[in-house]
PDB file of C-alpha atoms and ligand atoms in Angstrom:
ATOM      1  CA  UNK A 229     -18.514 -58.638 -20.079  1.00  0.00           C
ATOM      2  CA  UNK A 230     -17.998 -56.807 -23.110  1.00  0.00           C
ATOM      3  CA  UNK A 231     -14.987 -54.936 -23.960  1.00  0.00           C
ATOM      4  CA  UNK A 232     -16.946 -51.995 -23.015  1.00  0.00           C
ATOM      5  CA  UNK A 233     -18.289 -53.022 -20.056  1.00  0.00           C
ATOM      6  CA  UNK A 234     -14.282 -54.319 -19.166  1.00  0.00           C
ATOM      7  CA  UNK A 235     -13.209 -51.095 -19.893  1.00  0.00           C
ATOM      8  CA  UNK A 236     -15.617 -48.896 -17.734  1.00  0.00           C
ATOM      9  CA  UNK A 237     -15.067 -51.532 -14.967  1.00  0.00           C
ATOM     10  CA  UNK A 238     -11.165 -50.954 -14.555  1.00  0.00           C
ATOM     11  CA  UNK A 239     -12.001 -47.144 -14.953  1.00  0.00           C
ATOM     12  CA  UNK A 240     -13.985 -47.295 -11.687  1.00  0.00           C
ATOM     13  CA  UNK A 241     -11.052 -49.162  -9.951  1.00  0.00           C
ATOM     14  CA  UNK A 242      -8.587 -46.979 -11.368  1.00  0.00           C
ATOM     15  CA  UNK A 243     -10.674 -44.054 -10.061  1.00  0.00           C
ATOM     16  CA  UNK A 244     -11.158 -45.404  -6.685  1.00  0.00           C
ATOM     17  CA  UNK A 245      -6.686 -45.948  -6.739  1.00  0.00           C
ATOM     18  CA  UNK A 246      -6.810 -42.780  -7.994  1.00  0.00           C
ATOM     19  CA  UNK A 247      -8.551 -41.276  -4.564  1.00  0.00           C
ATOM     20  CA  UNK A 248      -6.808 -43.185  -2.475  1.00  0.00           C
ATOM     21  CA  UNK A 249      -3.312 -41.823  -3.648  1.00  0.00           C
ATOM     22  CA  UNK A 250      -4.233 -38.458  -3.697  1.00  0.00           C
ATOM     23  CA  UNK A 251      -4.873 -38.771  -0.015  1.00  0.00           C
ATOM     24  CA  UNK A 252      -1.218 -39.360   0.508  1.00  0.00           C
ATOM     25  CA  UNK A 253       0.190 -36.947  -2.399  1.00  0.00           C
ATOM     26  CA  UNK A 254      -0.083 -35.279  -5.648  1.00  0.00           C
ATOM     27  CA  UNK A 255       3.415 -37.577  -6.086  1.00  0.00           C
ATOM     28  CA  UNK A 256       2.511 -40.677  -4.894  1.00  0.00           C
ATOM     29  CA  UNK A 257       2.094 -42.841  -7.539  1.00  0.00           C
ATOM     30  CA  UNK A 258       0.784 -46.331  -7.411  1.00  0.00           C
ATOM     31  CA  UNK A 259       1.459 -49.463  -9.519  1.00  0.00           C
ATOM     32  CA  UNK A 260      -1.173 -51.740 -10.592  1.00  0.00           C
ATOM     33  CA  UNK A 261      -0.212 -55.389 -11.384  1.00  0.00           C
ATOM     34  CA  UNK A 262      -3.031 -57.688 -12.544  1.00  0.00           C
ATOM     35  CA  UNK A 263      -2.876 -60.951 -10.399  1.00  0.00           C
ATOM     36  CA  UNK A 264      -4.446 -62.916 -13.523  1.00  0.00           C
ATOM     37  CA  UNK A 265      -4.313 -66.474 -11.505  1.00  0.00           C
ATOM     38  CA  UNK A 266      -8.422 -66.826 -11.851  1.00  0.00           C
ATOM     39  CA  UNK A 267      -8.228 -66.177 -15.870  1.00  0.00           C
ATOM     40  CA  UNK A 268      -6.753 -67.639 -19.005  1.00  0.00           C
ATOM     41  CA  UNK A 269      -5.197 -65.992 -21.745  1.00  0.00           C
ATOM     42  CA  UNK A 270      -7.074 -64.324 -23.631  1.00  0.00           C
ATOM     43  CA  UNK A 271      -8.686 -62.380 -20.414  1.00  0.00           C
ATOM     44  CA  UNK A 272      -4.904 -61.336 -20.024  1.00  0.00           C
ATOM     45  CA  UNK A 273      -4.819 -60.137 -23.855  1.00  0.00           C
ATOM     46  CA  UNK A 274      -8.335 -58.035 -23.420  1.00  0.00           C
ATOM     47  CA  UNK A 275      -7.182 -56.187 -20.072  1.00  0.00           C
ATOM     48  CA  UNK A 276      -3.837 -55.097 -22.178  1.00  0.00           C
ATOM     49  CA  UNK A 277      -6.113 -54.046 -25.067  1.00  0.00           C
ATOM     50  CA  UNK A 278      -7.183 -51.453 -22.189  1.00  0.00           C
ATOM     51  CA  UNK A 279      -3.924 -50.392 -21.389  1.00  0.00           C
ATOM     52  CA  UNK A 280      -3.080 -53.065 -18.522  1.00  0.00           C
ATOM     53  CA  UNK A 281       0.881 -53.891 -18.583  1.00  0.00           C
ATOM     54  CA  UNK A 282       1.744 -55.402 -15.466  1.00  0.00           C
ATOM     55  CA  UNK A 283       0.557 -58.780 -14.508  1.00  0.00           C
ATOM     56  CA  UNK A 284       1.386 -61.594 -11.802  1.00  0.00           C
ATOM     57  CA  UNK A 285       1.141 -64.944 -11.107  1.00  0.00           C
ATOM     58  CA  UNK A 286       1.597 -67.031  -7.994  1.00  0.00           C
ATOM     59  CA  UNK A 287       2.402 -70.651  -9.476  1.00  0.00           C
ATOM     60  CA  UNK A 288       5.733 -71.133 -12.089  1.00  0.00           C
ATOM     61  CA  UNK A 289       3.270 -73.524 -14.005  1.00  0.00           C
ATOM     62  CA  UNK A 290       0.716 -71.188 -14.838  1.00  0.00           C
ATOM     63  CA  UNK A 291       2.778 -68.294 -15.564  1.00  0.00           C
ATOM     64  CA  UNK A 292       4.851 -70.140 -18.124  1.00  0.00           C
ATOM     65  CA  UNK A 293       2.205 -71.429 -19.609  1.00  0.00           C
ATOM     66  CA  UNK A 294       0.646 -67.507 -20.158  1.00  0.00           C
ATOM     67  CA  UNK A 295       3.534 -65.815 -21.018  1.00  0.00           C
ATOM     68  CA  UNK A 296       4.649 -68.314 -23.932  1.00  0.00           C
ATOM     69  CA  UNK A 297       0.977 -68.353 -25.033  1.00  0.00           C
ATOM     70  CA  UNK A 298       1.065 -64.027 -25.097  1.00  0.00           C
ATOM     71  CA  UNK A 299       4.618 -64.463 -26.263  1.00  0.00           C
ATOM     72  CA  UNK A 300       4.392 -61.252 -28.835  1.00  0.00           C
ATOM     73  CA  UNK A 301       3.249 -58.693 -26.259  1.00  0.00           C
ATOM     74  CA  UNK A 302       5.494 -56.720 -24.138  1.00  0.00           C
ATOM     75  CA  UNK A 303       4.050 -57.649 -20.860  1.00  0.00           C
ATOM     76  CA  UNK A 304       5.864 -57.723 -17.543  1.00  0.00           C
ATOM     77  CA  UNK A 305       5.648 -60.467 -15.635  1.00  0.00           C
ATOM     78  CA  UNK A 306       5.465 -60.462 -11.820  1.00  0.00           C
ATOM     79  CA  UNK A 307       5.889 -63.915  -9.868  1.00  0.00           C
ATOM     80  CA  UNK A 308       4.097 -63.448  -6.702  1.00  0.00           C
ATOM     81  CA  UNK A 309       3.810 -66.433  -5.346  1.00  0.00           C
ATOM     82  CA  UNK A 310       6.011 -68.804  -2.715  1.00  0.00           C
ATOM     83  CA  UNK A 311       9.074 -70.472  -5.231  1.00  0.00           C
ATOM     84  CA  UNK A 312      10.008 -73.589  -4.014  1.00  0.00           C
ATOM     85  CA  UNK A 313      13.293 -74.334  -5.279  1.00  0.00           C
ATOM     86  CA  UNK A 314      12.359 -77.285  -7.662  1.00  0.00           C
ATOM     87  CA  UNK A 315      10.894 -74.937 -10.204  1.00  0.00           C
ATOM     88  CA  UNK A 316      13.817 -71.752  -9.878  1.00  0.00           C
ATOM     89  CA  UNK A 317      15.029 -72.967 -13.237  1.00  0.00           C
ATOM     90  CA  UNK A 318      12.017 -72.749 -15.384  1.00  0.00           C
ATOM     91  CA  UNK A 319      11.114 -69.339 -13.366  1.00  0.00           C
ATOM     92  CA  UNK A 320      14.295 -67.792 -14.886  1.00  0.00           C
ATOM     93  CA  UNK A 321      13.509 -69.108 -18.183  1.00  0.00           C
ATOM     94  CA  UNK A 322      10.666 -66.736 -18.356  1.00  0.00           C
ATOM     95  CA  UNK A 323      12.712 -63.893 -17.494  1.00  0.00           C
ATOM     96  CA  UNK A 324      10.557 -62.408 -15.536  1.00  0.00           C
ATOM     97  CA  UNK A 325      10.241 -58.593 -14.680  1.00  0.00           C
ATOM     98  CA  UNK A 326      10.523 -58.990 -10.529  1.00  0.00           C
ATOM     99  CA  UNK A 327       9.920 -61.925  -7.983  1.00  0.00           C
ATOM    100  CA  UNK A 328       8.105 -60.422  -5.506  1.00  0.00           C
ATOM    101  CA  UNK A 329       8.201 -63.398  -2.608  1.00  0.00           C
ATOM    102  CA  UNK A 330      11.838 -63.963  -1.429  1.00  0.00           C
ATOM    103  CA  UNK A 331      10.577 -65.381   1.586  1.00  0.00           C
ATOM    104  CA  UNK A 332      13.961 -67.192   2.991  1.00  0.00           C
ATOM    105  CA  UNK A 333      17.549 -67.203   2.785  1.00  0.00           C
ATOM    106  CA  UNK A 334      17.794 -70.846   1.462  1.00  0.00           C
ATOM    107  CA  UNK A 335      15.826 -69.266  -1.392  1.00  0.00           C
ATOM    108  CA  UNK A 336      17.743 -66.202  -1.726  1.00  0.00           C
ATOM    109  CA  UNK A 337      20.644 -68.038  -1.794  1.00  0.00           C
ATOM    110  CA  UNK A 338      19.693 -70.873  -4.764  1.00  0.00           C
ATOM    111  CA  UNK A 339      18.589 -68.106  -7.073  1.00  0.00           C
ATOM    112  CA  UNK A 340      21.519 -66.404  -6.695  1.00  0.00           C
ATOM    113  CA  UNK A 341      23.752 -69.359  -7.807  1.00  0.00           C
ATOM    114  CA  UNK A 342      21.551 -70.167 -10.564  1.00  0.00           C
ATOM    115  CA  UNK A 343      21.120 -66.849 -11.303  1.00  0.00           C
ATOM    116  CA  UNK A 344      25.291 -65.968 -11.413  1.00  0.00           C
ATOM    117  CA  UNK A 345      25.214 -69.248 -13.521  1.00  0.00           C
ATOM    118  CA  UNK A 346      23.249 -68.134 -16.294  1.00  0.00           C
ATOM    119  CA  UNK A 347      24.661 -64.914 -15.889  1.00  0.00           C
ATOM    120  CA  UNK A 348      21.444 -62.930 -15.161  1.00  0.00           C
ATOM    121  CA  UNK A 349      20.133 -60.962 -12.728  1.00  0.00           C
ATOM    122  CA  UNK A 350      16.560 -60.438 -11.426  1.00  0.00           C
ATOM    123  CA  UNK A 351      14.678 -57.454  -9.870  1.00  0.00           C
ATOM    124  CA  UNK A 352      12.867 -58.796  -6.392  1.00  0.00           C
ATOM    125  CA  UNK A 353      11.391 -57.789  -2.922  1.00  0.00           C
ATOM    126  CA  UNK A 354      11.636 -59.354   0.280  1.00  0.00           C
ATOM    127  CA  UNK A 355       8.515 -60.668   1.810  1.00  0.00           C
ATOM    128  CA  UNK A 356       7.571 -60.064   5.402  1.00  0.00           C
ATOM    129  CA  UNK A 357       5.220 -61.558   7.244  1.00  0.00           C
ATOM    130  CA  UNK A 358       4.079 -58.527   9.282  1.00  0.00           C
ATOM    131  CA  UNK A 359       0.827 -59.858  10.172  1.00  0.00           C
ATOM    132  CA  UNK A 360       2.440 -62.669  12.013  1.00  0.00           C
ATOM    133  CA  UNK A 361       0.729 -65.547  10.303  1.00  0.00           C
ATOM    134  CA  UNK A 362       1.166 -69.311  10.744  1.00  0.00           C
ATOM    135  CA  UNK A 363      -0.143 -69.838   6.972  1.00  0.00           C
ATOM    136  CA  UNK A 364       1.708 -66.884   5.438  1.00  0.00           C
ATOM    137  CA  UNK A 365       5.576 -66.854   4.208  1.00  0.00           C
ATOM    138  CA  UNK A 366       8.090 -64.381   5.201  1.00  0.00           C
ATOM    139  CA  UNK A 367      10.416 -62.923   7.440  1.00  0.00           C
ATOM    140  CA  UNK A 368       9.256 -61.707  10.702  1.00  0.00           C
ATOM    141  CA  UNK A 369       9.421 -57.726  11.007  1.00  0.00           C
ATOM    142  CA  UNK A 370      11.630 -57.893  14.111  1.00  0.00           C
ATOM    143  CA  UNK A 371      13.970 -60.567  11.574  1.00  0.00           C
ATOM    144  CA  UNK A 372      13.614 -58.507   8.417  1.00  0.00           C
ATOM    145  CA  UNK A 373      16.048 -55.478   8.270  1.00  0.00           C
ATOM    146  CA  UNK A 374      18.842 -58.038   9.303  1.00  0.00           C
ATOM    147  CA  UNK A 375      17.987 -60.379   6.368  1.00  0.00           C
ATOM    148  CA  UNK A 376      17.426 -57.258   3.671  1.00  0.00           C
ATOM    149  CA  UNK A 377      20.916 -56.383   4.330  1.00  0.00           C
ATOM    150  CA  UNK A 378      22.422 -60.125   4.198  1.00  0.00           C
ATOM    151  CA  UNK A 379      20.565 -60.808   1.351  1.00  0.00           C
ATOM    152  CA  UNK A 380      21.869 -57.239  -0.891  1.00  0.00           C
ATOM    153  CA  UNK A 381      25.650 -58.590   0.265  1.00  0.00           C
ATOM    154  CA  UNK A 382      25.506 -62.228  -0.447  1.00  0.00           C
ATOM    155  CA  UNK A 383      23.313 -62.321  -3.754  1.00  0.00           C
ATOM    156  CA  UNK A 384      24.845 -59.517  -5.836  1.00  0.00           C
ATOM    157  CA  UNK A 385      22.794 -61.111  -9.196  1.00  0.00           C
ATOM    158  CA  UNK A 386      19.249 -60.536  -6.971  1.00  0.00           C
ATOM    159  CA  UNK A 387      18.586 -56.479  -7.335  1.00  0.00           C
ATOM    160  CA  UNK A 388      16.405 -55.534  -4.242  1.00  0.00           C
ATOM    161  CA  UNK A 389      13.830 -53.429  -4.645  1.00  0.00           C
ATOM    162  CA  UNK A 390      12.220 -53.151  -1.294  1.00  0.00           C
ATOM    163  CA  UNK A 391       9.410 -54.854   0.414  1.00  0.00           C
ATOM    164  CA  UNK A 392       6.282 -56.880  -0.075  1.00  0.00           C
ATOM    165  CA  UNK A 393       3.698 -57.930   2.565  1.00  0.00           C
ATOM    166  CA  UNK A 394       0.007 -59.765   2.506  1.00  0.00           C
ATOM    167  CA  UNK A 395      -1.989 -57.794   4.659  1.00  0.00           C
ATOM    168  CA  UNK A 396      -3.509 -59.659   7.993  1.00  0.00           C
ATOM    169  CA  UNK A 397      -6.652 -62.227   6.812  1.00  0.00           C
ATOM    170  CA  UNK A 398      -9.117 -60.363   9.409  1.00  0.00           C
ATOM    171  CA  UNK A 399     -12.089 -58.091   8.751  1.00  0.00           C
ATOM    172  CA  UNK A 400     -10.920 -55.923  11.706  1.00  0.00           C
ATOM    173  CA  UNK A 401      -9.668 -53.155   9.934  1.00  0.00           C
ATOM    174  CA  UNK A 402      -7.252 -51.651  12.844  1.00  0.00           C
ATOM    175  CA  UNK A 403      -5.326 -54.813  12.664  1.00  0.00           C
ATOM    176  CA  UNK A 404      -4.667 -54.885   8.865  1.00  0.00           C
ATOM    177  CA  UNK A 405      -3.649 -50.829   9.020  1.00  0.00           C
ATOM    178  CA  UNK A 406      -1.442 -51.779  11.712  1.00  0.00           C
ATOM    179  CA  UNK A 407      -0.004 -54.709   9.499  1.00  0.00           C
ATOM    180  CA  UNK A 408       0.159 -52.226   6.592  1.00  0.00           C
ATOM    181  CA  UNK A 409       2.089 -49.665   8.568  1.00  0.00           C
ATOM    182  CA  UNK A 410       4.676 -52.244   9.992  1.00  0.00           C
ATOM    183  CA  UNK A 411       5.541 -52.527   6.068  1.00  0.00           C
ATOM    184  CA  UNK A 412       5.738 -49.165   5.387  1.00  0.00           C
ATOM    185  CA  UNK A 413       7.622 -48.421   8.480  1.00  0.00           C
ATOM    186  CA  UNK A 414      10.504 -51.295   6.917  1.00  0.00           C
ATOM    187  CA  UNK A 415       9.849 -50.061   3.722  1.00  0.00           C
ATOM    188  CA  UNK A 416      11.601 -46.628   4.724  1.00  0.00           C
ATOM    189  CA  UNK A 417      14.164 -47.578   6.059  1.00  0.00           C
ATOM    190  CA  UNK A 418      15.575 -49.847   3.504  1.00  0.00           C
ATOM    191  CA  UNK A 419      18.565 -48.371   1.195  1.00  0.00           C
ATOM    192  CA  UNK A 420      17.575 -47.508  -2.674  1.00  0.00           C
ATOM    193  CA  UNK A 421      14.332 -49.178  -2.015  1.00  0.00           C
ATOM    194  CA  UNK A 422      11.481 -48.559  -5.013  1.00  0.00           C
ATOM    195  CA  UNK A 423       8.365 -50.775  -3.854  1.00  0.00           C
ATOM    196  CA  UNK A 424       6.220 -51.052  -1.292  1.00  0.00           C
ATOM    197  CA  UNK A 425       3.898 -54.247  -2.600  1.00  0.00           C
ATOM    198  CA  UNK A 426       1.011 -54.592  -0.755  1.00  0.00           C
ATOM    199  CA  UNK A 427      -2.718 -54.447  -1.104  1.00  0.00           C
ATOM    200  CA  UNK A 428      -4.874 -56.556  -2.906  1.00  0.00           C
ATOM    201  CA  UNK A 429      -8.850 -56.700  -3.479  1.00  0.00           C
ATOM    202  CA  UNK A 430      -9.949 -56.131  -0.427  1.00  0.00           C
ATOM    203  CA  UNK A 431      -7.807 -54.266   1.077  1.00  0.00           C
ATOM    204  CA  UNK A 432      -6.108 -51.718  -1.887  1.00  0.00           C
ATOM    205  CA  UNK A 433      -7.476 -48.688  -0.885  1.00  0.00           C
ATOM    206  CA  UNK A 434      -6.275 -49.109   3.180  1.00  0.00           C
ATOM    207  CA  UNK A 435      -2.766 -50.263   1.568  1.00  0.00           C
ATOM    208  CA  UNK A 436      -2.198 -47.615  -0.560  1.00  0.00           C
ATOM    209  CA  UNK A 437      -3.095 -44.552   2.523  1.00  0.00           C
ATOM    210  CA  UNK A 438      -0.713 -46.492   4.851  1.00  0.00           C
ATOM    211  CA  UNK A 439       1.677 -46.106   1.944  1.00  0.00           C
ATOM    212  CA  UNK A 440       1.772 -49.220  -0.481  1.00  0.00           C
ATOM    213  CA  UNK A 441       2.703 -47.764  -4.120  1.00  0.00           C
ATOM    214  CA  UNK A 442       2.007 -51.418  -5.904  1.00  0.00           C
ATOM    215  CA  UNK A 443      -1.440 -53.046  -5.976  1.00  0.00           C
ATOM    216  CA  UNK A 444      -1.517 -56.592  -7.105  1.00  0.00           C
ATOM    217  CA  UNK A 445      -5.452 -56.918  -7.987  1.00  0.00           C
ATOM    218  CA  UNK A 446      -6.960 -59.903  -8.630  1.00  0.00           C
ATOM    219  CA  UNK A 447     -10.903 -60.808  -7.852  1.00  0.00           C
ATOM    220  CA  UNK A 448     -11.696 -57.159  -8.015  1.00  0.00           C
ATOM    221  CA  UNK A 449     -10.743 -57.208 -11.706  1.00  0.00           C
ATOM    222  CA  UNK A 450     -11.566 -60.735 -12.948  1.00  0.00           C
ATOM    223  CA  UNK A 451     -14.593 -62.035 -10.773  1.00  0.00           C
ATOM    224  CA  UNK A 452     -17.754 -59.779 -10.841  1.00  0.00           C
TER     225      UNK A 452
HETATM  226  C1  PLP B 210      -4.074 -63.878  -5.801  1.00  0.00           C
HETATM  227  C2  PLP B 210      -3.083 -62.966  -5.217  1.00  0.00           C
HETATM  228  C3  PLP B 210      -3.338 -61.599  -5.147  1.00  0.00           C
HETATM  229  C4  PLP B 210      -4.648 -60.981  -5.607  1.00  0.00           C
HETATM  230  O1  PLP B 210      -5.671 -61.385  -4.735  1.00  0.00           O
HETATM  231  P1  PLP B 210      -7.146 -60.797  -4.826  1.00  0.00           P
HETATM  232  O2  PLP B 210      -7.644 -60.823  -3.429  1.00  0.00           O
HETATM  233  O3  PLP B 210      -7.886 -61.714  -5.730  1.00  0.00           O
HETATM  234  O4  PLP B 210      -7.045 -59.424  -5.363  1.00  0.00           O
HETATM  235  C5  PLP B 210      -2.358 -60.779  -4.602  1.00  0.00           C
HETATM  236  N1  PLP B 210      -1.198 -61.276  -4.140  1.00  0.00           N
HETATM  237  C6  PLP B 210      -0.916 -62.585  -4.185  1.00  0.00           C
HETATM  238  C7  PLP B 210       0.387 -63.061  -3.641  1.00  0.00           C
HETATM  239  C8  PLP B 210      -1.850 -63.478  -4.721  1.00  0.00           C
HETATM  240  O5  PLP B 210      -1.571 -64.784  -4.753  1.00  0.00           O
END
């Protein structure tokens, strides 16, 4: 695709965002980070020639290896992905804008030692696993509230932000809305919570009526 072609091809998903928040409100406004896992580079520099800002990746590896290479732009970085606790140090090298997967206490917990070491702190969401998945990471909804609140006392350096959820791996559409409301549901009633991340290709549109106000888009954008 052509820079062009790029261009007219985010319009349409911007559009189709666009439709889907109005639904909610004239307020509601919703986030778009670019999940550039399936793309190098230079794909990352054309999609913030169109005005793209926000982008996330869901392995340390990759992600460093992107954000020294687009060093000179002022990107924010997202890490999306699970952190195992081998690679926490080179994550906060990066400095990145929000961690989006604090998926246990254990991990809560190491990043906020490292992170009181270095003296930093370091936007993030709690994930929750509100589809109830064996393959997925997170805390259980019933669990979550509980762990929210243990987490914003013990890790003072960690700055909550609210909540982010992968939405159930089924085509049956009542079952995803169902695990997209069980988010939103926690979502309001956490304390000074921003973000509700949830939605991806396939299900945006769903995510962002039941609430979500953060899209992290990947296929949709990079494979067509
Ligand atoms: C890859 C990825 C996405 C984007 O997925 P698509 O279905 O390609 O849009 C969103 N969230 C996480 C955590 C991911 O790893």
């Amino acid at each position: 695709m052509n820079t062009l072609e790029q261009k007219r091809h985010f319009d349409t998903i911007i559009e189709r965002i666009e439709q889907a928040r109005i639904r909610v409100s004239e307020h509601h406004i919703v986030k778009i980070v670019a999940a550039s896992k399936y793309v190098d580079a230079q794909t990352v520099r054309d999609l913030y020639a169109i005005g793209q800002r926000a982008f996330g990746e869901n392995k340390v590896q990759d992600l460093k290896i992107k954000a020294d290479l687009l060093d000179e732009l002022p990107l924010e970085w997202h890490f999306i992905g699970t952190l195992q606790k081998n690679k926490i140090n080179q994550l906060l090298s990066i400095r990145p804008h929000m961690i989006h997967s604090i998926d246990t206490l254990d991990l809560a917990r190491s990043l906020q030692e490292r992170l009181l070491r270095e003296n930093q702190t370091l936007r993030a969401l709690v994930q929750v696993n509100s589809a109830y998945e064996e393959s997925k990471s997170g805390f259980t909804p019933e669990e979550f509230l509980e762990r929210y609140a243990q987490i914003t006392s013990e890790c003072p350096n960690l700055h909550l932000q609210g909540i982010m959820s992968i939405g159930a791996h089924t085509a049956d559409v009542n079952i995803v809305q169902k695990s997209f409301e069980s988010t939103r549901a926690l979502f309001e009633k956490l304390p000074n919570a921003t973000t509700c991340s949830m939605g991806m290709s396939n299900d945006f549109e769903l995510a962002i009526r039941c609430g979500s106000n953060l899209v992290r888009l990947g296929s949709i954008l990079f494979k067509h």
